[in-house]
PDB file of C-alpha atoms in Angstrom:
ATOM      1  CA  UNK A 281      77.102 100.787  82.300  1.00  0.00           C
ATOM      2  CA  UNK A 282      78.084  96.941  82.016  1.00  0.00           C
ATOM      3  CA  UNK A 283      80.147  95.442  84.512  1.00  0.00           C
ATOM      4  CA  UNK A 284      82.959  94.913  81.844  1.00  0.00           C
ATOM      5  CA  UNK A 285      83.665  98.394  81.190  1.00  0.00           C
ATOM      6  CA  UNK A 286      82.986  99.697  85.007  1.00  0.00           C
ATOM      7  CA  UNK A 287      85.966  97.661  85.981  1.00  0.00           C
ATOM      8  CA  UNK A 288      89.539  98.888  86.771  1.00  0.00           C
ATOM      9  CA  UNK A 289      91.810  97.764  83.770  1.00  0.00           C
ATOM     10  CA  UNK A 290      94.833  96.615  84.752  1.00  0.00           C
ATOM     11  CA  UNK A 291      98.289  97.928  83.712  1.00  0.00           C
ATOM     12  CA  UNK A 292     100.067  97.158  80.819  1.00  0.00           C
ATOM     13  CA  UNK A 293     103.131  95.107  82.375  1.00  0.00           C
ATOM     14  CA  UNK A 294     106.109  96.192  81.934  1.00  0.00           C
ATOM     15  CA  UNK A 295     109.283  94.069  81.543  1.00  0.00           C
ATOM     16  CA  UNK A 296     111.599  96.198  84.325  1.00  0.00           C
ATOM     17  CA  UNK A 297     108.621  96.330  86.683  1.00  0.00           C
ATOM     18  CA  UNK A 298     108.025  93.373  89.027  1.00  0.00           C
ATOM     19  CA  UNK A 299     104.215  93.700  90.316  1.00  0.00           C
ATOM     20  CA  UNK A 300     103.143  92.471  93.965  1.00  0.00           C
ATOM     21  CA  UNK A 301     100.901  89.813  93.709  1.00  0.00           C
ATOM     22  CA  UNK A 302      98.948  88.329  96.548  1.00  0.00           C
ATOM     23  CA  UNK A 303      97.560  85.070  96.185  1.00  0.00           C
ATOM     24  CA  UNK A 304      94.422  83.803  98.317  1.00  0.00           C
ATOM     25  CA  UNK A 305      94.173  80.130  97.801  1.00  0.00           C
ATOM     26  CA  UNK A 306      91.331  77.561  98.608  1.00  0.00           C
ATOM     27  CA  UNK A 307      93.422  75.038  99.378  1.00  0.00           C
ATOM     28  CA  UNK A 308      97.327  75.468  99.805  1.00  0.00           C
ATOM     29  CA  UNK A 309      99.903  72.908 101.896  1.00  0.00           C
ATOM     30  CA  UNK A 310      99.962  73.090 105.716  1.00  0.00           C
ATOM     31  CA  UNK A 311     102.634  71.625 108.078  1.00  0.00           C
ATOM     32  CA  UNK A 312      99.681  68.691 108.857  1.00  0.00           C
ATOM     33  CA  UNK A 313      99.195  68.248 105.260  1.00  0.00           C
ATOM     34  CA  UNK A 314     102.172  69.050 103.112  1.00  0.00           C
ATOM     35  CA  UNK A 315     101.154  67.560 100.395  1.00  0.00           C
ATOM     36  CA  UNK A 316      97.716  69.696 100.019  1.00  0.00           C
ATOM     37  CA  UNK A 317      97.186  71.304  96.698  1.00  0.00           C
ATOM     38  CA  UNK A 318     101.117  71.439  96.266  1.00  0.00           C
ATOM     39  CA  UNK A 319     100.025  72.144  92.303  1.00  0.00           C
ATOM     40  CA  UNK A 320      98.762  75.746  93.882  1.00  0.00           C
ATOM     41  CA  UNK A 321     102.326  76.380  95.976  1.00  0.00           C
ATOM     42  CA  UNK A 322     103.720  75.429  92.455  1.00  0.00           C
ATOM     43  CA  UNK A 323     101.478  77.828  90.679  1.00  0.00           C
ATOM     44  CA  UNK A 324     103.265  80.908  93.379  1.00  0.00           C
ATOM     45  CA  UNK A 325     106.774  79.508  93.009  1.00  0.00           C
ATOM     46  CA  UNK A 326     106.775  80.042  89.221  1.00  0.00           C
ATOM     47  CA  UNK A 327     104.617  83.333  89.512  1.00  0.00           C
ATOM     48  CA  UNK A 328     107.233  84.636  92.095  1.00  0.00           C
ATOM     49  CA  UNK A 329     110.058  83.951  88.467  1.00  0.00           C
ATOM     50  CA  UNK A 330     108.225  87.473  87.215  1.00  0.00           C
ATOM     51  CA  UNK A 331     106.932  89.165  90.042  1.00  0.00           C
ATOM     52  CA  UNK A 332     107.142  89.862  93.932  1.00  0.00           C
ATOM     53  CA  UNK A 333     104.147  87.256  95.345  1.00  0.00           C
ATOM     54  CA  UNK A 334     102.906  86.652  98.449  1.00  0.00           C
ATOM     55  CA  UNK A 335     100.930  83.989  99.728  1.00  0.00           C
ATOM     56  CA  UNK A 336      97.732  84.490 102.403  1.00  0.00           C
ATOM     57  CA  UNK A 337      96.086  81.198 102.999  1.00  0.00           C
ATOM     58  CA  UNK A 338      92.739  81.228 106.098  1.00  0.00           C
ATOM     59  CA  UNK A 339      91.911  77.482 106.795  1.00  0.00           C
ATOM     60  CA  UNK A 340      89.993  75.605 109.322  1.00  0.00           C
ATOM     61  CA  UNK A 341      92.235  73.467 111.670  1.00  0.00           C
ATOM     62  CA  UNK A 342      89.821  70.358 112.919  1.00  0.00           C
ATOM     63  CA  UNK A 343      92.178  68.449 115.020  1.00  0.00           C
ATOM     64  CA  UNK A 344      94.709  71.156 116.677  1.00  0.00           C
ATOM     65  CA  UNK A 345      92.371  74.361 116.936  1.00  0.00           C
ATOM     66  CA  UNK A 346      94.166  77.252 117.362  1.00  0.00           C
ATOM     67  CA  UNK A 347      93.381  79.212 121.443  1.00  0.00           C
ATOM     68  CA  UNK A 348      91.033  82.226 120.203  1.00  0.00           C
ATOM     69  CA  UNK A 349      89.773  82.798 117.173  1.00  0.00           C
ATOM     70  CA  UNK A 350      92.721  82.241 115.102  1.00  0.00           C
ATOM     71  CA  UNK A 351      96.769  82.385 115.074  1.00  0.00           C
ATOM     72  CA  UNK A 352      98.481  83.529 112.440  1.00  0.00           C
ATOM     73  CA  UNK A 353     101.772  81.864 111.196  1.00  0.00           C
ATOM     74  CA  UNK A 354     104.048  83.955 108.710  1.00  0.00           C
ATOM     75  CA  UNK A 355     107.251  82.998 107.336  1.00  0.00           C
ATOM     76  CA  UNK A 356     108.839  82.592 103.828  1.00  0.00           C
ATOM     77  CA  UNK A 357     108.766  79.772 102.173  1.00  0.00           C
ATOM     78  CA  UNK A 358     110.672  79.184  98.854  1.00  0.00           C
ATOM     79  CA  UNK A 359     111.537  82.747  98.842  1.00  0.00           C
ATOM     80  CA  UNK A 360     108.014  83.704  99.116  1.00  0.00           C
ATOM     81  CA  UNK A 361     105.973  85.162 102.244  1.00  0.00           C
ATOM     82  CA  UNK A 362     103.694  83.263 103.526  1.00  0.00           C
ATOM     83  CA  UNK A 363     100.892  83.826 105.989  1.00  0.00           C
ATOM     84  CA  UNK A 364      98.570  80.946 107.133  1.00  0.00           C
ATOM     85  CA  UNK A 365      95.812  81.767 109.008  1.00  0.00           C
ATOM     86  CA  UNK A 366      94.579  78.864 111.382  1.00  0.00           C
ATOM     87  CA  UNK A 367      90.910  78.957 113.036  1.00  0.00           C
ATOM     88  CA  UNK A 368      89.174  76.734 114.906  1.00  0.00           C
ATOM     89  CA  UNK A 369      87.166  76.996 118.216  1.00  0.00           C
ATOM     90  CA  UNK A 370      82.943  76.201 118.452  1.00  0.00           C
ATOM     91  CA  UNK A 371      83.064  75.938 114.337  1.00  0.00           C
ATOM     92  CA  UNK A 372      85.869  73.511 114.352  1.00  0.00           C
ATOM     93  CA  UNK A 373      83.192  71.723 116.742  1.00  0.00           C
ATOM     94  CA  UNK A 374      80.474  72.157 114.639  1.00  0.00           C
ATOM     95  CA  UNK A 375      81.984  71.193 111.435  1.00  0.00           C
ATOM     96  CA  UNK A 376      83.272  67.976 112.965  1.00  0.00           C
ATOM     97  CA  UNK A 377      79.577  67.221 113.353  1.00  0.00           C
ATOM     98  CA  UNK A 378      78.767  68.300 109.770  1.00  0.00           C
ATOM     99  CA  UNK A 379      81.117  65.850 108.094  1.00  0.00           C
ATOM    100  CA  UNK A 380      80.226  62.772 110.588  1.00  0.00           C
ATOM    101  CA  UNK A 381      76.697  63.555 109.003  1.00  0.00           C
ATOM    102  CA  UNK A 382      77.811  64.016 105.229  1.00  0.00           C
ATOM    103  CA  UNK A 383      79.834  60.650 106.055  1.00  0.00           C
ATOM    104  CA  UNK A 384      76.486  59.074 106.852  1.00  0.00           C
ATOM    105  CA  UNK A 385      74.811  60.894 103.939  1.00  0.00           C
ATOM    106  CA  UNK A 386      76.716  59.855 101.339  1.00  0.00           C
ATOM    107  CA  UNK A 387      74.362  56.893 100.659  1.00  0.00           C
ATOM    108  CA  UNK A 388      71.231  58.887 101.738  1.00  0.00           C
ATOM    109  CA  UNK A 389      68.892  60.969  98.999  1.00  0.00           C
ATOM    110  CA  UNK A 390      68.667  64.639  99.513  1.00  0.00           C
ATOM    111  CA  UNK A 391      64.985  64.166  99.734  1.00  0.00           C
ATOM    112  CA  UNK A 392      65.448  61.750 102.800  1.00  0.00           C
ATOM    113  CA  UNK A 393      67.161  64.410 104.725  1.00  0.00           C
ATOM    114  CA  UNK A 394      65.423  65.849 107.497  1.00  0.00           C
ATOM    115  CA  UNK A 395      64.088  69.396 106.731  1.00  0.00           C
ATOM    116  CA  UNK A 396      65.954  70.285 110.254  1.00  0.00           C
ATOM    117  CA  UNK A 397      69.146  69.501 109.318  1.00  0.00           C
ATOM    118  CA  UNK A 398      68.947  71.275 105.842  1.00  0.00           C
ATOM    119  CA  UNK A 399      67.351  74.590 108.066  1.00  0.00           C
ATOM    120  CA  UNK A 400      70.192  74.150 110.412  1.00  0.00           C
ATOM    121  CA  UNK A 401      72.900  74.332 107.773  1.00  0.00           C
ATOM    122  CA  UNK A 402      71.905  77.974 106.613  1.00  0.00           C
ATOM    123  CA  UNK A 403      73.124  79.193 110.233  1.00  0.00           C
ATOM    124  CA  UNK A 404      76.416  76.797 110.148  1.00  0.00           C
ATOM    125  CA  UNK A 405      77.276  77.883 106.344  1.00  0.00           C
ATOM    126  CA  UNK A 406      77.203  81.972 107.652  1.00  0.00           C
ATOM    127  CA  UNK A 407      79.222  81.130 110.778  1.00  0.00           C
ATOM    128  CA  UNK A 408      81.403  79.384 108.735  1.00  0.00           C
ATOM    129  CA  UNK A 409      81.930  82.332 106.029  1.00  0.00           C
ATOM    130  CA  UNK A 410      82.206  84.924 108.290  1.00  0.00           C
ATOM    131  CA  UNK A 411      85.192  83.317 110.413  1.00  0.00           C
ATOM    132  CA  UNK A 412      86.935  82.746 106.881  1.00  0.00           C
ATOM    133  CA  UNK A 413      86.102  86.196 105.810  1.00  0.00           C
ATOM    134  CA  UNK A 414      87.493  87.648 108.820  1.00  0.00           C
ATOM    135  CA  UNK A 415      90.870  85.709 109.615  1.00  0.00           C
ATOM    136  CA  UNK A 416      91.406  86.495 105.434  1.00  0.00           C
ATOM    137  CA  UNK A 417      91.354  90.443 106.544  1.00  0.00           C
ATOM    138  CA  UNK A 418      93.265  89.822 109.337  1.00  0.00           C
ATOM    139  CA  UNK A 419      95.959  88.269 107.599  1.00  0.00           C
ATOM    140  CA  UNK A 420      95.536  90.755 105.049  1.00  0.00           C
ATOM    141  CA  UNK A 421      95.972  93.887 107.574  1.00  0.00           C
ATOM    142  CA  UNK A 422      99.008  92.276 108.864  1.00  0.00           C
ATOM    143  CA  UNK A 423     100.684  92.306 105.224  1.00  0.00           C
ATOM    144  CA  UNK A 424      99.540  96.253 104.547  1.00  0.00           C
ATOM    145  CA  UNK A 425     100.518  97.534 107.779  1.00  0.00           C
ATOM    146  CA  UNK A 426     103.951  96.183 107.122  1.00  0.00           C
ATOM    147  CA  UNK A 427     103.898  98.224 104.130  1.00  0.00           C
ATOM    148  CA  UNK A 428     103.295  95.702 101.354  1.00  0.00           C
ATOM    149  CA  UNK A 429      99.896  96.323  99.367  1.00  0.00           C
ATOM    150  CA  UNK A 430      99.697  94.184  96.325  1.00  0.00           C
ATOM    151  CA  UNK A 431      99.296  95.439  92.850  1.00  0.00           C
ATOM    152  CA  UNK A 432      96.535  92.452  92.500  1.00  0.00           C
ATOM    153  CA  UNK A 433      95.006  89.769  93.850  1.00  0.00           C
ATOM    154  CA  UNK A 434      95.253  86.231  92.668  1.00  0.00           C
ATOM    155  CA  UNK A 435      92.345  84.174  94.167  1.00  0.00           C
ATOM    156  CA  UNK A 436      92.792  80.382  93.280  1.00  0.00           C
ATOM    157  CA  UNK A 437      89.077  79.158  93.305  1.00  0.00           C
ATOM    158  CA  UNK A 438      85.858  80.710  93.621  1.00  0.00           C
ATOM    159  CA  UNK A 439      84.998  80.714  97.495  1.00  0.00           C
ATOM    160  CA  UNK A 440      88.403  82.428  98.261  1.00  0.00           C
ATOM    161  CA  UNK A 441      87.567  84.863  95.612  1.00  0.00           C
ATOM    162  CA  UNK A 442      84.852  85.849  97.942  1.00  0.00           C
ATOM    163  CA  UNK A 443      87.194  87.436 100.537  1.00  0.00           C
ATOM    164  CA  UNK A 444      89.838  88.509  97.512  1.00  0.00           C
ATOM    165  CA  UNK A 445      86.609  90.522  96.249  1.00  0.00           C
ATOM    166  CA  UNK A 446      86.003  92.084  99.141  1.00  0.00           C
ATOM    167  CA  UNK A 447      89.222  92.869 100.044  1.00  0.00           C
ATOM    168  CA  UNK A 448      89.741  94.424  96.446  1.00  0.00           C
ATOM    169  CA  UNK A 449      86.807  96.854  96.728  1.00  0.00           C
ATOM    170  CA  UNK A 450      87.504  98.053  99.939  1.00  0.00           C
ATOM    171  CA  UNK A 451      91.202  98.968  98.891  1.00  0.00           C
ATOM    172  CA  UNK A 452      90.822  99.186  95.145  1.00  0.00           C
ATOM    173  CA  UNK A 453      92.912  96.458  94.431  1.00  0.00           C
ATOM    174  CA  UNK A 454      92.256  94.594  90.683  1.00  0.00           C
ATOM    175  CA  UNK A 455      91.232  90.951  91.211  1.00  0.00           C
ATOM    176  CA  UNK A 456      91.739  87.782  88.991  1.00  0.00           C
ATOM    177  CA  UNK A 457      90.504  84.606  89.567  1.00  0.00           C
ATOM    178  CA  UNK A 458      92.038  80.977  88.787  1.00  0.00           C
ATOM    179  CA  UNK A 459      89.764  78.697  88.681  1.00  0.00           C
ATOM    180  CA  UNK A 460      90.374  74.757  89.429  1.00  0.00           C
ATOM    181  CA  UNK A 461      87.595  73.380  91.075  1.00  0.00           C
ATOM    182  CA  UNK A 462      86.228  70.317  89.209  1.00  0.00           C
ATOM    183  CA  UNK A 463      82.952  70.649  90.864  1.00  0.00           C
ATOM    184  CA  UNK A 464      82.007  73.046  88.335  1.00  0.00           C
ATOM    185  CA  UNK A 465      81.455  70.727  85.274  1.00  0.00           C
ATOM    186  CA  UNK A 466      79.978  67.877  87.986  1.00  0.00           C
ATOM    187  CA  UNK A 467      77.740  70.478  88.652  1.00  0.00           C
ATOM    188  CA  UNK A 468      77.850  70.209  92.490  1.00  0.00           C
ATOM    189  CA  UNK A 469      76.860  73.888  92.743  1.00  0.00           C
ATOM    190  CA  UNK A 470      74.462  74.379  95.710  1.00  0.00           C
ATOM    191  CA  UNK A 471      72.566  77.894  95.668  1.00  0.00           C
ATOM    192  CA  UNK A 472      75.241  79.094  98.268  1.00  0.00           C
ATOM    193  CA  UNK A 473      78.166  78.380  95.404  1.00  0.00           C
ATOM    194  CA  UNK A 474      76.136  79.198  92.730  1.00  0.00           C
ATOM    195  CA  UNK A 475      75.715  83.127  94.656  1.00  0.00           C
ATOM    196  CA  UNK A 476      79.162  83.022  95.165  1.00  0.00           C
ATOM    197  CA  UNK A 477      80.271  82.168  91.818  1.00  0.00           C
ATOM    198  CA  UNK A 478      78.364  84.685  89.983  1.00  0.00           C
ATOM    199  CA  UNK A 479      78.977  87.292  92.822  1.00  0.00           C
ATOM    200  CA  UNK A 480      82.815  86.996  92.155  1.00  0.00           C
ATOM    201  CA  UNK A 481      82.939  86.553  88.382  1.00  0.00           C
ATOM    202  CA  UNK A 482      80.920  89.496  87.426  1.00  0.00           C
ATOM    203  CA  UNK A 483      83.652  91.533  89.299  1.00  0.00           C
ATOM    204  CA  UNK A 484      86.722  89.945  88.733  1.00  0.00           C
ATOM    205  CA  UNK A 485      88.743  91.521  86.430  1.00  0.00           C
ATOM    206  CA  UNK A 486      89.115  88.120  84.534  1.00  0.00           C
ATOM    207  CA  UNK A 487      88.802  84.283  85.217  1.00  0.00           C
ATOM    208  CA  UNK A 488      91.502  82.124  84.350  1.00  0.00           C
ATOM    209  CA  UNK A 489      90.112  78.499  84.614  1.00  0.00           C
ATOM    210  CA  UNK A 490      92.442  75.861  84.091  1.00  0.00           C
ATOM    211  CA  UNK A 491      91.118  74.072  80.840  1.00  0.00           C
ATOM    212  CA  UNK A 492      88.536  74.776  78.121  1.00  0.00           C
ATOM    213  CA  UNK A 493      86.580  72.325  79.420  1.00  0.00           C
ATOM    214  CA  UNK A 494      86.336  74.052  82.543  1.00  0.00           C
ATOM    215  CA  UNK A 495      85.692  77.745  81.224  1.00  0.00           C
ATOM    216  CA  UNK A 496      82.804  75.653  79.445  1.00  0.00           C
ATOM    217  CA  UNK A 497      81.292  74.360  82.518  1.00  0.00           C
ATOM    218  CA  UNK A 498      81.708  77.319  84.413  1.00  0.00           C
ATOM    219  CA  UNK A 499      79.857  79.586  82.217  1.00  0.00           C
ATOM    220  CA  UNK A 500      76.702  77.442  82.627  1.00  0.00           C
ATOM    221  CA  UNK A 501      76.459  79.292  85.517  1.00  0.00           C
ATOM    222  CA  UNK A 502      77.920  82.403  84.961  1.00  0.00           C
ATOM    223  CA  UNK A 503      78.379  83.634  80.742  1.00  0.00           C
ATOM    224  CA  UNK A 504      78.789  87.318  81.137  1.00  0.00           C
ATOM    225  CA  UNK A 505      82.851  87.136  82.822  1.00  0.00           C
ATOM    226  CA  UNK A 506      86.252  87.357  81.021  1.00  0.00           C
ATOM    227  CA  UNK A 507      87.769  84.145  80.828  1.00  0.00           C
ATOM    228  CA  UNK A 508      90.687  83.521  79.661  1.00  0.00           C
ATOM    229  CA  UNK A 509      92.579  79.873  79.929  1.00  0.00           C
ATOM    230  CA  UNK A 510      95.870  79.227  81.391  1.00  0.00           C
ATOM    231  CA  UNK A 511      97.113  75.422  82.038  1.00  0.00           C
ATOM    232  CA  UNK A 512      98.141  74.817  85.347  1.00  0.00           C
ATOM    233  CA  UNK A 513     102.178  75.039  85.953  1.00  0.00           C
ATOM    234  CA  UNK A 514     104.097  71.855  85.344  1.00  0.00           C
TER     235      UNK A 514
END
């Protein structure tokens, strides 16, 4: 049995009933960076016309890192809830490093990279998915053992669809994906992204990139997913 037909269809909506929708951005603003992605906060204000949405946003805090391995900050905004996890710690260390060294790279070939470096990233890369992964779940546990459990998760961009996949097998929880990410038809795909890309799309429910252009682009690397395009919010 295809992927297609093993998934979980979602409801038809109805008119009366608002759904709870949980969005898991990429990027979203922060109190340092107000300004971040504000086309995604957008994107949940006009959602949140139709239906009950919440927002849960991990990210990596390089200059202030949170004591432990993360704090969580959860308040509404714009009449929505929102949860920000913050982490930090040894990775906030070690990605300092990393982008002092893409900063010199920028001008360097790939093929003049040490081998060392390149071996060294594999081990960074998992550190730095597995912190993400977890302070996603922990945000997540916070919202279901207050009693909300969405109807569906909203992931905006491919590497937080990772965690919103996750999270929607282990409670059964339909996911869609919108995609913005112009890396895609750049094609600045490592193998990591290209894993995660094709890991998430063959079990989203459907993909919602932003532009044809983009569906186009992303298919390259993944053709067998539901796509379907809707504009960004204006």
């Amino acid at each position: 049995m295809s992927h297609k037909t093993a998934l979980p269809a979602l409801e038809k909506p109805n008119k009366n009933k608002r759904l709870k929708v949980l969005l898991i951005p990429a990027w979203y603003p922060t109190v340092a960076d107000p300004q971040n992605a504000i086309f995604v906060k957008e994107y949940a204000k006009a959602a949140a016309l139709y239906d009950d949405v919440a927002v849960l946003y991990p990210y990596i805090s390089l200059d202030s890192p949170p004591k432990g391995i993360c704090s969580i900050n959860d308040e509404i905004e714009d009449n929505i809830r929102t949860i920000r996890v913050r982490y930090g710690g040894l990775f906030s260390f070690l990605r300092k490093r990393s982008l002092k060294k893409v900063a010199v790279q920028s001008s360097t070939s790939q093929a003049q990279i040490p081998g060392w470096r390149k071996f060294l990233s594999l081990p960074i890369a998992s550190f730095d998915d597995s912190v993400y992964y977890l302070c996603a779940y922990l945000g997540f546990r916070r919202l279901v053992k207050g009693g909300w459990k969405p109807d569906v998760i909203n992931a905006h961009v491919f590497t937080a669809a990772v965690p919103a996949t996750i999270l929607g097998k282990l409670f059964h929880i339909p996911v869609v994906i919108t995609e913005h990410w112009a890396g895609f038809p750049l094609h600045e795909l490592n193998v990591f992204d290209r894993f995660k890309t094709r890991f998430v799309i063959k079990r989203a429910q459907i993909v919602l990139p932003v532009s044809a252009s983009l569906e186009a682009a992303i298919k390259t690397y993944c053709p067998t997913g539901r796509y379907k395009v809707v504009p960004n919010v204006l």
